[in-house]
Amino acid sequence: MPDTKRKKYKIIKWIASITIIVFALLAGLAWFLNVKSQPILSNRIKTLLYKSTDSLYTISFSKVSTNILTGSATLYNVKIIPDTNRFNELITLKRAPNNLYTVSLKKLQVKHFHPLTLYRHQKLQLEEVIFDRPEVVMMNRQFAFNENRPPRPIKSPYAMISQNLKEFSINNILFRDASFKYINKNVLNATPFAIDDLNITLKDLLVDSTSAEDPDRFYLLKDVIINLKDYTYPTPDKMYNIKLNQLDFKASTGNLRINKFQVEPLYDEMKFGKVAGYAKDRFHIQMSDILLNGIDLPLYISKQEFRAKEMAIANGFISVFNDNSLGKNYDPADSLENRVRRFPHQLLQNISAPVLIQKIKLKDVDVSYAVYNPESQQRGKISFEHTSGVFKNVTNLTKIKAINPVMEVDLKTYLLGQGELDLNFNFDLLDKNGGFAYKGQLHTFNARVLNQITKPLGLVRINRGIIDKLRFNFKANNDGAKGKVDFYYYDLSVALMKNDPDKDHLVTRGLLSILANALIINAENPGRDGKFTSASVNYSRIENTSFFNLIWRSLFVGIKNSVGITDEKQQEIRKHIKNFKEMQENHRLRKQKRLERRQQREREQTRNEKR
């Protein structure tokens, strides 16, 4: 072999030998550190958690495995448990947190940690910690001494770890497919809330000499990201499923987005009330593209108080149905107060969780209210389509209500998809009798469109008519509504209907309709003499009926009075009907007597012929 080739071969062999030796040394060192570091790492983890939580929490695990080459470690059968005795001590010292956690999981992974940095510089730096399918139980109890405290630990964790560490940091803490249970200890016998398949990412946890006072951090974190793909929650009464599709939240921006939200009834319209046992309003709700801005996460974590600056909802529907054939319109087991308190602002006040949304924007939402009328055996429906507008001061917080006790709602919608309608509501959040005011104006449209509700619910068919304008202004509460209706229209003609069981549909009451148009109905308003009829309404609410029912019925009374169907004119037409029936009866009797006389003459003639 030539010298050059021999030299090259020796060099390659020498490099290979050195490489094998270095690799063997590294492997041996990794094995040594893996074995030797495990007890050290175990002790460090336990000490770190215990000290950084003011001796409140302890961690246990069956074993820990480490790999120095990949910079990873795995803890098995992990349990993080609070010390209740220490918790009570912290309450006495006024240092206890509002929330107490218990965490258990099969495996906790630590990725890309740096043992040499830990040993040489006393800095425990981790790239990622993964809680795989943890079970988290959170117990909340509000303490007055935590009121208005900033979102940071009461006692700096750095002071607790400074003797052992100069720094502790984790870039990402991942809770994957977490099972979360919330227990509210502020309410007696409160039902726990549970949710599964929750993904939470805690970003950039840092414990050092300055992090506790960093105003850009909350609870030592730079950010919290929450994701939920699909979630279904059956309501306690087993009548609905509440569904969420793709929820995303980022604490640093305070923004929460939901692709779709549903309140899905478990029974169809006619079966729902029968299962409930009374004429209960059946809600079917679906909202898309929901965005909330300015959510205060630290406030929610500490006090379960939900505050947001703005909420936007685009595309959705709210459908309400009631079966009036069932008679009772309330749950017999419910308290009298709850039976009455059924208006939107009253339901808001009944929510146990504190809520404040400064502004809610609606865009292109359809709202409908349908009723089954046993008299007509038909279903009447009124709809408000393509509804857009703004809700302001949506809250049940006592402090906020004391400053501003009014929830204001301004809406633009299309009645039955055609008539443009402007609506304004002012809800008194402090009125124990459910006081609120509503006013609006309906612009020009064809009156025949109203037949889909006037026929099944009012037994009135509109043959023709043009509505020029409808203005109304009401004040209402649990007892009813008082207000004024100004109805401008022309060329109005109606037919009164009744149910005909033999024909299985509504039929026209011909005589009544003729009399109604001749004697009652004002064909136009203002009349030909220029006189305008304005209707004053004093509507007594049928006990326990819904918010939609009160609005619809009060307006219907005003419309009837405007067109001339007043109590006085109805008495007048009843008198005419009575006279007409008496005339019919007299005519029938005279006809019967003439028939009897003719039959008598025929019998006498027959007898004479036989003689």
XYZ file of C-alpha atoms in Angstrom:
611
model
C 0.000 0.000 0.000
C 1.486 3.401 -0.929
C 2.517 5.654 1.980
C -0.068 8.336 1.092
C -2.944 5.903 1.127
C -1.610 4.266 4.296
C -1.465 7.657 6.059
C -4.993 8.527 4.964
C -6.273 5.176 6.228
C -4.558 5.692 9.624
C -6.075 9.182 9.940
C -9.594 7.909 9.159
C -9.108 5.042 11.615
C -7.857 7.452 14.280
C -10.844 9.839 13.770
C -13.269 6.916 13.932
C -11.672 5.645 17.138
C -11.775 9.080 18.725
C -15.435 9.456 17.667
C -16.362 6.107 19.208
C -14.539 6.995 22.419
C -16.218 10.432 22.647
C -19.597 8.898 21.931
C -18.977 6.224 24.578
C -17.933 8.876 27.073
C -21.047 10.971 26.298
C -23.260 7.931 26.534
C -21.708 7.005 29.834
C -22.059 10.559 31.068
C -25.716 10.611 29.948
C -26.337 7.324 31.748
C -24.576 8.622 34.854
C -26.504 11.933 34.824
C -29.756 10.110 34.128
C -29.260 7.867 37.107
C -27.689 10.435 39.397
C -29.966 13.313 38.407
C -33.230 11.511 39.044
C -33.243 11.779 42.838
C -31.837 15.314 42.645
C -34.457 16.324 40.077
C -37.247 14.687 42.080
C -36.261 16.574 45.199
C -35.879 19.840 43.285
C -39.369 19.509 41.761
C -41.027 18.756 45.084
C -39.141 21.521 46.891
C -39.804 24.030 44.136
C -43.581 23.478 44.085
C -43.842 23.434 47.861
C -41.899 26.652 48.367
C -43.261 28.584 45.398
C -46.862 28.026 46.578
C -46.262 29.214 50.121
C -46.287 25.618 51.388
C -49.817 25.137 50.080
C -49.290 22.384 47.498
C -47.385 19.123 47.425
C -46.601 16.945 44.416
C -46.202 13.197 44.336
C -45.333 10.788 41.512
C -44.489 7.122 41.287
C -41.257 7.577 39.336
C -39.282 10.005 37.193
C -37.242 9.162 34.117
C -34.757 11.518 32.443
C -32.820 11.557 29.199
C -29.819 13.870 29.150
C -29.343 13.588 25.371
C -32.843 14.825 24.562
C -33.074 17.021 27.627
C -36.388 15.519 28.721
C -37.996 13.992 31.773
C -41.242 12.182 32.475
C -43.130 11.964 35.759
C -45.640 9.145 36.171
C -48.881 8.992 38.194
C -48.675 12.619 39.220
C -50.852 14.168 41.923
C -50.784 17.833 42.974
C -52.735 18.187 46.200
C -53.456 21.204 48.425
C -52.768 21.081 52.134
C -56.116 22.056 53.727
C -54.514 22.789 57.100
C -52.063 25.183 55.430
C -54.968 26.702 53.490
C -56.770 27.475 56.738
C -53.565 29.015 58.130
C -53.297 31.234 55.036
C -56.914 32.317 55.520
C -56.019 33.443 59.046
C -52.968 35.251 57.655
C -55.137 36.755 54.879
C -52.843 35.271 52.248
C -55.084 32.488 50.964
C -55.992 32.482 47.260
C -59.628 32.395 46.147
C -59.056 29.193 44.182
C -57.851 25.829 45.397
C -56.787 23.190 42.842
C -56.363 19.435 42.799
C -54.619 17.949 39.750
C -54.066 14.304 38.859
C -52.727 12.672 35.691
C -50.981 9.527 34.486
C -48.021 11.259 32.874
C -46.322 14.661 32.979
C -43.637 15.323 30.377
C -40.840 17.850 30.652
C -39.071 18.565 27.375
C -35.738 20.233 26.607
C -34.514 21.159 30.059
C -30.870 22.034 30.689
C -29.325 20.102 33.592
C -25.905 21.744 33.228
C -27.478 25.187 33.495
C -29.292 23.992 36.581
C -26.146 22.598 38.199
C -23.740 25.394 37.210
C -25.938 28.516 37.265
C -28.810 27.481 39.504
C -31.321 28.222 36.734
C -34.047 25.689 36.003
C -35.060 26.420 32.390
C -37.645 24.245 30.650
C -38.842 24.522 27.072
C -42.113 22.672 27.508
C -44.169 20.900 30.152
C -47.071 18.721 28.992
C -49.955 17.662 31.236
C -51.500 14.807 29.245
C -55.253 14.402 29.944
C -55.169 15.852 33.449
C -58.158 15.912 35.777
C -58.382 19.356 37.368
C -60.755 20.241 40.211
C -61.054 23.927 41.066
C -62.821 25.075 44.231
C -63.662 28.789 44.430
C -64.276 30.695 47.633
C -64.345 34.488 47.684
C -62.345 36.287 50.405
C -62.797 39.971 51.181
C -59.061 40.423 51.752
C -58.424 39.537 48.086
C -60.664 42.326 46.813
C -58.849 44.590 44.327
C -55.566 42.738 44.637
C -53.361 42.841 41.497
C -53.072 39.654 39.376
C -49.852 38.420 40.897
C -48.894 36.103 43.802
C -49.427 37.543 47.263
C -45.930 36.505 48.265
C -43.181 36.543 45.634
C -42.297 32.961 44.606
C -38.738 34.115 44.016
C -38.291 34.791 47.723
C -39.309 31.196 48.335
C -36.885 29.635 45.833
C -33.982 32.114 45.913
C -31.893 29.951 48.251
C -31.913 27.133 45.714
C -32.520 28.808 42.349
C -31.789 32.124 40.670
C -34.391 31.552 38.008
C -37.191 29.169 37.104
C -38.767 29.424 33.660
C -41.022 27.405 31.328
C -41.674 28.536 27.776
C -44.892 26.527 27.333
C -47.123 24.642 29.749
C -49.657 22.547 27.857
C -52.832 21.023 29.303
C -54.003 18.598 26.611
C -57.559 17.188 26.633
C -58.041 18.364 30.198
C -61.050 17.402 32.290
C -62.062 20.427 34.362
C -64.509 20.586 37.278
C -65.528 23.824 39.004
C -67.038 23.820 42.512
C -68.592 27.065 43.749
C -68.265 27.247 47.536
C -69.910 30.683 47.654
C -73.393 29.234 47.032
C -75.016 26.606 49.240
C -75.418 23.236 47.479
C -74.338 24.694 44.120
C -74.214 22.207 41.234
C -70.601 21.642 40.082
C -69.750 22.611 36.510
C -67.693 20.166 34.453
C -66.096 20.307 31.023
C -63.921 17.842 29.102
C -61.490 17.973 26.161
C -60.182 21.410 27.105
C -56.783 22.550 25.776
C -54.921 25.262 27.699
C -51.511 26.746 26.934
C -49.687 28.848 29.544
C -46.998 30.956 27.884
C -43.634 32.072 29.306
C -43.794 31.359 33.030
C -40.917 33.167 34.762
C -39.883 33.267 38.398
C -36.920 35.542 39.047
C -36.098 38.657 41.047
C -38.254 40.970 38.856
C -41.081 38.886 37.310
C -43.534 39.220 40.216
C -43.697 43.003 39.734
C -43.793 42.931 35.936
C -47.040 44.767 34.921
C -47.120 42.890 31.605
C -47.487 39.573 33.414
C -50.409 38.112 35.294
C -49.665 35.337 37.752
C -46.088 35.314 36.378
C -47.328 34.433 32.843
C -47.108 36.346 29.586
C -50.220 34.762 28.121
C -52.960 32.133 28.482
C -54.498 30.487 25.412
C -57.628 28.308 25.682
C -59.041 26.100 22.932
C -62.158 23.942 22.893
C -63.127 22.101 19.713
C -66.578 20.641 20.343
C -68.465 20.805 23.619
C -71.952 19.603 24.548
C -73.542 20.288 27.930
C -76.993 18.860 28.839
C -78.982 21.329 30.952
C -79.998 20.163 34.441
C -83.678 19.933 33.431
C -82.753 17.531 30.583
C -84.680 19.658 28.076
C -81.748 21.116 26.104
C -78.219 20.513 24.924
C -75.891 23.528 24.963
C -73.276 23.191 22.237
C -70.084 25.088 21.460
C -68.085 24.601 18.291
C -64.470 25.819 18.255
C -63.852 28.226 21.130
C -60.567 30.179 21.124
C -59.405 32.604 23.825
C -56.212 34.621 24.252
C -55.697 36.405 27.564
C -53.120 38.953 26.336
C -55.710 40.454 23.961
C -58.785 39.574 26.040
C -60.422 38.239 22.868
C -62.662 35.178 22.754
C -64.096 33.752 19.521
C -66.776 31.076 19.135
C -67.581 29.711 15.698
C -71.033 28.475 16.671
C -73.181 28.451 19.824
C -76.413 26.451 20.110
C -79.190 25.912 22.625
C -80.765 22.819 21.097
C -84.096 21.511 22.455
C -84.280 17.740 22.847
C -87.957 17.520 21.844
C -89.991 18.846 18.916
C -92.382 21.783 19.307
C -95.581 19.903 20.176
C -93.841 17.347 22.420
C -91.683 19.810 24.385
C -94.472 21.245 26.578
C -95.988 17.802 27.171
C -92.654 16.519 28.507
C -92.267 19.652 30.674
C -95.824 19.203 31.972
C -96.997 22.739 31.196
C -97.030 25.363 28.423
C -93.334 26.140 28.694
C -91.602 28.397 26.174
C -89.387 26.268 23.954
C -86.217 28.071 22.834
C -84.079 27.074 19.893
C -81.015 29.303 19.578
C -78.110 29.267 17.170
C -75.489 32.012 16.896
C -72.420 32.128 14.657
C -69.293 34.259 14.557
C -69.353 35.317 18.224
C -66.490 37.583 19.284
C -65.876 39.060 22.740
C -63.280 41.769 23.328
C -61.675 43.032 26.517
C -62.305 40.036 28.765
C -60.711 40.455 32.197
C -59.234 36.976 32.809
C -57.550 37.704 36.182
C -60.878 39.001 37.526
C -62.666 35.893 36.311
C -60.035 33.577 37.790
C -60.094 35.250 41.200
C -63.816 36.040 41.537
C -65.633 34.194 38.686
C -66.846 37.626 37.632
C -67.226 37.842 33.868
C -66.531 41.261 32.372
C -66.084 42.137 28.711
C -65.993 45.449 26.862
C -67.803 44.302 23.740
C -69.541 41.296 22.237
C -70.372 40.914 18.543
C -72.777 38.336 17.105
C -73.318 37.873 13.374
C -75.663 35.386 11.728
C -78.038 33.370 13.860
C -81.581 32.846 15.027
C -83.716 32.740 18.184
C -86.903 30.712 17.805
C -89.497 30.593 20.603
C -92.565 28.335 20.592
C -95.418 27.833 23.072
C -98.262 25.303 23.015
C -101.257 27.131 24.510
C -103.387 23.968 24.441
C -101.625 22.708 27.572
C -103.371 25.203 29.859
C -100.872 25.868 32.641
C -98.125 28.273 31.568
C -95.766 27.732 34.515
C -94.049 24.948 36.397
C -96.283 24.085 39.407
C -93.153 23.250 41.413
C -91.617 26.672 40.773
C -91.851 29.545 43.242
C -94.288 32.372 42.595
C -91.407 34.815 42.182
C -89.731 32.707 39.519
C -93.056 32.188 37.744
C -93.413 35.931 37.336
C -89.793 36.916 36.621
C -89.608 35.928 32.949
C -88.550 39.124 31.173
C -85.024 39.380 29.662
C -83.603 41.707 32.315
C -85.145 39.614 35.092
C -83.575 36.434 33.716
C -80.255 38.297 33.558
C -80.528 39.178 37.246
C -81.248 35.522 38.068
C -77.894 34.384 36.651
C -75.770 33.355 39.638
C -72.467 34.379 38.009
C -71.665 38.132 38.030
C -71.800 39.471 34.453
C -71.009 42.766 32.752
C -70.855 43.204 28.989
C -70.658 46.880 28.205
C -71.934 46.520 24.638
C -73.402 43.741 22.491
C -73.647 44.227 18.724
C -76.100 42.120 16.710
C -75.985 41.685 12.953
C -78.385 39.692 10.776
C -80.129 37.658 13.503
C -83.654 36.252 12.973
C -86.046 36.231 15.950
C -89.414 34.446 15.859
C -92.226 33.759 18.318
C -94.789 31.068 17.516
C -97.885 29.920 19.415
C -100.231 26.999 18.923
C -103.826 28.234 19.382
C -106.257 25.438 20.390
C -109.243 27.519 19.228
C -108.020 27.701 15.649
C -105.974 24.486 15.959
C -103.268 26.293 14.073
C -99.825 27.679 14.720
C -99.320 31.432 14.449
C -95.870 32.931 14.037
C -94.498 36.455 14.167
C -90.921 36.966 13.037
C -88.357 39.763 13.146
C -85.846 39.009 10.422
C -82.358 40.370 9.674
C -82.270 42.003 13.103
C -79.300 44.262 13.848
C -78.593 46.627 16.701
C -76.879 47.305 20.020
C -77.402 46.262 23.671
C -75.762 48.511 26.275
C -74.973 47.851 29.955
C -75.841 44.146 30.049
C -75.178 43.401 33.713
C -76.362 41.964 37.011
C -73.586 43.594 39.080
C -74.950 45.598 41.998
C -72.167 48.219 41.825
C -72.749 48.862 38.125
C -76.547 48.970 38.485
C -76.229 51.574 41.234
C -74.400 53.841 38.768
C -76.452 53.001 35.677
C -79.663 51.020 36.337
C -80.811 50.886 32.699
C -80.069 48.293 30.032
C -80.762 49.952 26.679
C -81.497 48.115 23.420
C -81.757 49.712 19.963
C -82.727 47.436 17.068
C -83.577 47.625 13.390
C -85.449 44.628 12.014
C -87.986 43.523 9.386
C -91.394 42.393 10.627
C -92.261 39.097 8.919
C -89.331 39.758 6.598
C -90.947 42.802 4.935
C -91.942 45.723 7.149
C -88.961 47.790 8.342
C -89.239 48.209 12.112
C -87.204 50.399 14.480
C -87.313 49.293 18.131
C -86.041 50.708 21.405
C -86.187 49.075 24.848
C -85.145 50.492 28.229
C -85.005 47.809 30.937
C -84.943 48.929 34.570
C -82.409 46.605 36.232
C -83.438 47.649 39.761
C -87.239 47.465 39.444
C -88.474 44.464 41.442
C -91.677 44.473 39.384
C -89.784 44.040 36.121
C -90.371 47.527 34.737
C -89.315 48.366 31.188
C -90.343 50.639 28.327
C -90.554 49.936 24.616
C -91.292 52.065 21.594
C -90.907 51.782 17.865
C -92.060 52.595 14.380
C -93.098 50.241 11.587
C -92.776 51.615 8.051
C -94.885 51.026 4.914
C -95.822 47.464 3.937
C -98.770 45.320 2.761
C -101.141 44.488 5.625
C -101.923 41.037 4.177
C -98.487 39.917 5.333
C -99.907 39.933 8.881
C -102.325 37.096 8.055
C -99.815 34.487 9.162
C -100.347 35.643 12.725
C -103.796 37.353 12.730
C -105.580 34.312 11.275
C -104.363 31.579 13.657
C -104.112 33.770 16.771
C -106.756 36.481 16.237
C -109.151 34.620 13.883
C -109.028 37.621 11.563
C -108.062 37.520 7.875
C -106.930 40.725 6.201
C -108.350 40.794 2.664
C -106.458 43.915 1.667
C -104.860 47.018 3.130
C -101.705 49.110 3.083
C -99.962 50.075 6.298
C -98.375 53.492 5.953
C -96.936 53.735 9.461
C -97.349 52.190 12.905
C -95.949 54.026 15.939
C -96.158 52.770 19.507
C -94.865 53.751 22.940
C -95.429 51.586 26.054
C -94.410 51.210 29.673
C -94.708 47.686 31.058
C -94.014 45.450 34.045
C -95.112 42.113 35.459
C -98.729 43.293 35.591
C -99.136 44.430 31.979
C -98.516 47.279 29.562
C -99.882 50.803 29.155
C -99.257 52.941 26.159
C -100.334 54.435 22.874
C -100.580 53.101 19.318
C -100.787 55.360 16.239
C -101.787 53.249 13.223
C -101.770 54.911 9.778
C -103.306 52.798 6.987
C -105.806 52.805 4.099
C -108.052 50.493 2.002
C -108.487 47.991 4.846
C -110.900 45.053 4.560
C -111.059 42.045 6.883
C -112.874 38.766 7.283
C -113.674 37.159 10.618
C -112.842 33.449 10.839
C -113.908 30.414 12.810
C -112.719 26.829 13.020
C -114.882 24.287 11.173
C -114.146 20.776 12.502
C -115.979 19.200 9.561
C -113.748 20.968 7.034
C -110.601 20.782 9.188
C -109.651 24.400 8.505
C -110.673 27.988 9.234
C -113.714 29.291 7.374
C -115.044 32.805 6.883
C -117.902 33.993 9.069
C -119.690 35.650 6.166
C -122.367 37.670 7.949
C -120.039 38.761 10.732
C -117.436 39.824 8.195
C -119.968 41.894 6.254
C -121.199 43.538 9.430
C -117.643 44.089 10.679
C -116.568 45.878 7.495
C -119.846 47.844 7.332
C -120.253 48.791 10.977
C -116.902 48.419 12.765
C -113.834 48.538 10.583
C -112.422 51.931 9.736
C -111.228 51.399 6.181
C -108.603 54.097 6.600
C -106.891 56.110 9.302
C -106.947 59.126 9.093
C -110.511 58.925 7.801
C -111.903 60.784 4.813
C -112.804 63.631 7.140
C -109.131 63.935 8.114
C -109.762 62.731 11.660
C -107.063 60.439 13.057
C -107.852 57.703 15.622
C -105.095 57.148 18.191
C -105.500 54.095 20.428
C -104.742 54.143 24.142
C -103.967 50.676 25.500
C -104.170 49.328 29.031
C -103.350 45.644 28.637
C -103.410 43.304 31.642
C -100.842 40.566 31.277
C -102.042 36.998 31.491
C -100.161 35.653 34.501
C -96.780 34.099 33.748
C -96.940 34.610 29.978
C -93.724 35.402 28.179
C -92.042 38.669 27.209
C -92.869 38.086 23.532
C -96.513 37.405 24.376
C -96.813 40.705 26.277
C -95.322 42.708 23.389
C -97.475 41.025 20.750
C -100.744 41.175 22.710
C -100.384 44.827 23.730
C -99.701 45.845 20.121
C -102.578 43.712 18.823
C -105.022 45.405 21.200
C -103.809 48.808 19.980
C -104.142 47.790 16.324
C -107.681 46.439 16.875
C -108.749 49.625 18.616
C -107.195 51.732 15.860
C -109.169 49.955 13.118
C -112.367 50.255 15.110
C -112.666 46.920 16.860
C -113.318 48.537 20.226
C -115.333 47.023 23.044
C -118.187 49.458 22.280
C -118.313 48.542 18.594
C -118.041 44.865 19.372
C -121.077 45.302 21.650
C -122.795 47.096 18.783
C -122.123 44.325 16.294
C -123.238 41.714 18.812
C -126.505 43.647 19.143
C -126.912 43.676 15.368
C -126.171 39.980 15.228
C -128.741 39.328 17.949
C -131.384 41.353 16.075
C -130.526 39.592 12.849
C -130.806 36.189 14.519
C -134.166 37.189 15.995
C -135.297 38.238 12.506
C -134.072 34.908 11.165
C -135.919 33.037 13.901
C -139.145 35.025 13.304
C -138.833 34.359 9.595
C -138.325 30.667 10.291
C -141.349 30.549 12.591
C -143.561 32.315 10.031
C -142.366 29.973 7.353
C -143.026 26.990 9.626
C -146.551 28.186 10.379
C -147.288 28.701 6.675
C -146.074 25.178 6.018
C -148.216 23.787 8.814
C -151.316 25.630 7.511
C -150.709 24.338 3.981
C -150.272 20.812 5.271
C -153.505 21.160 7.271
C -155.438 22.287 4.159
C -154.002 19.385 2.176
C -155.127 16.898 4.832
C -158.647 18.391 4.916
C -158.895 18.289 1.123
C -157.864 14.636 1.125
C -160.549 13.748 3.675
C -163.266 15.591 1.648
C -162.292 13.717 -1.506
C -162.646 10.368 0.272
C -166.236 11.221 1.303
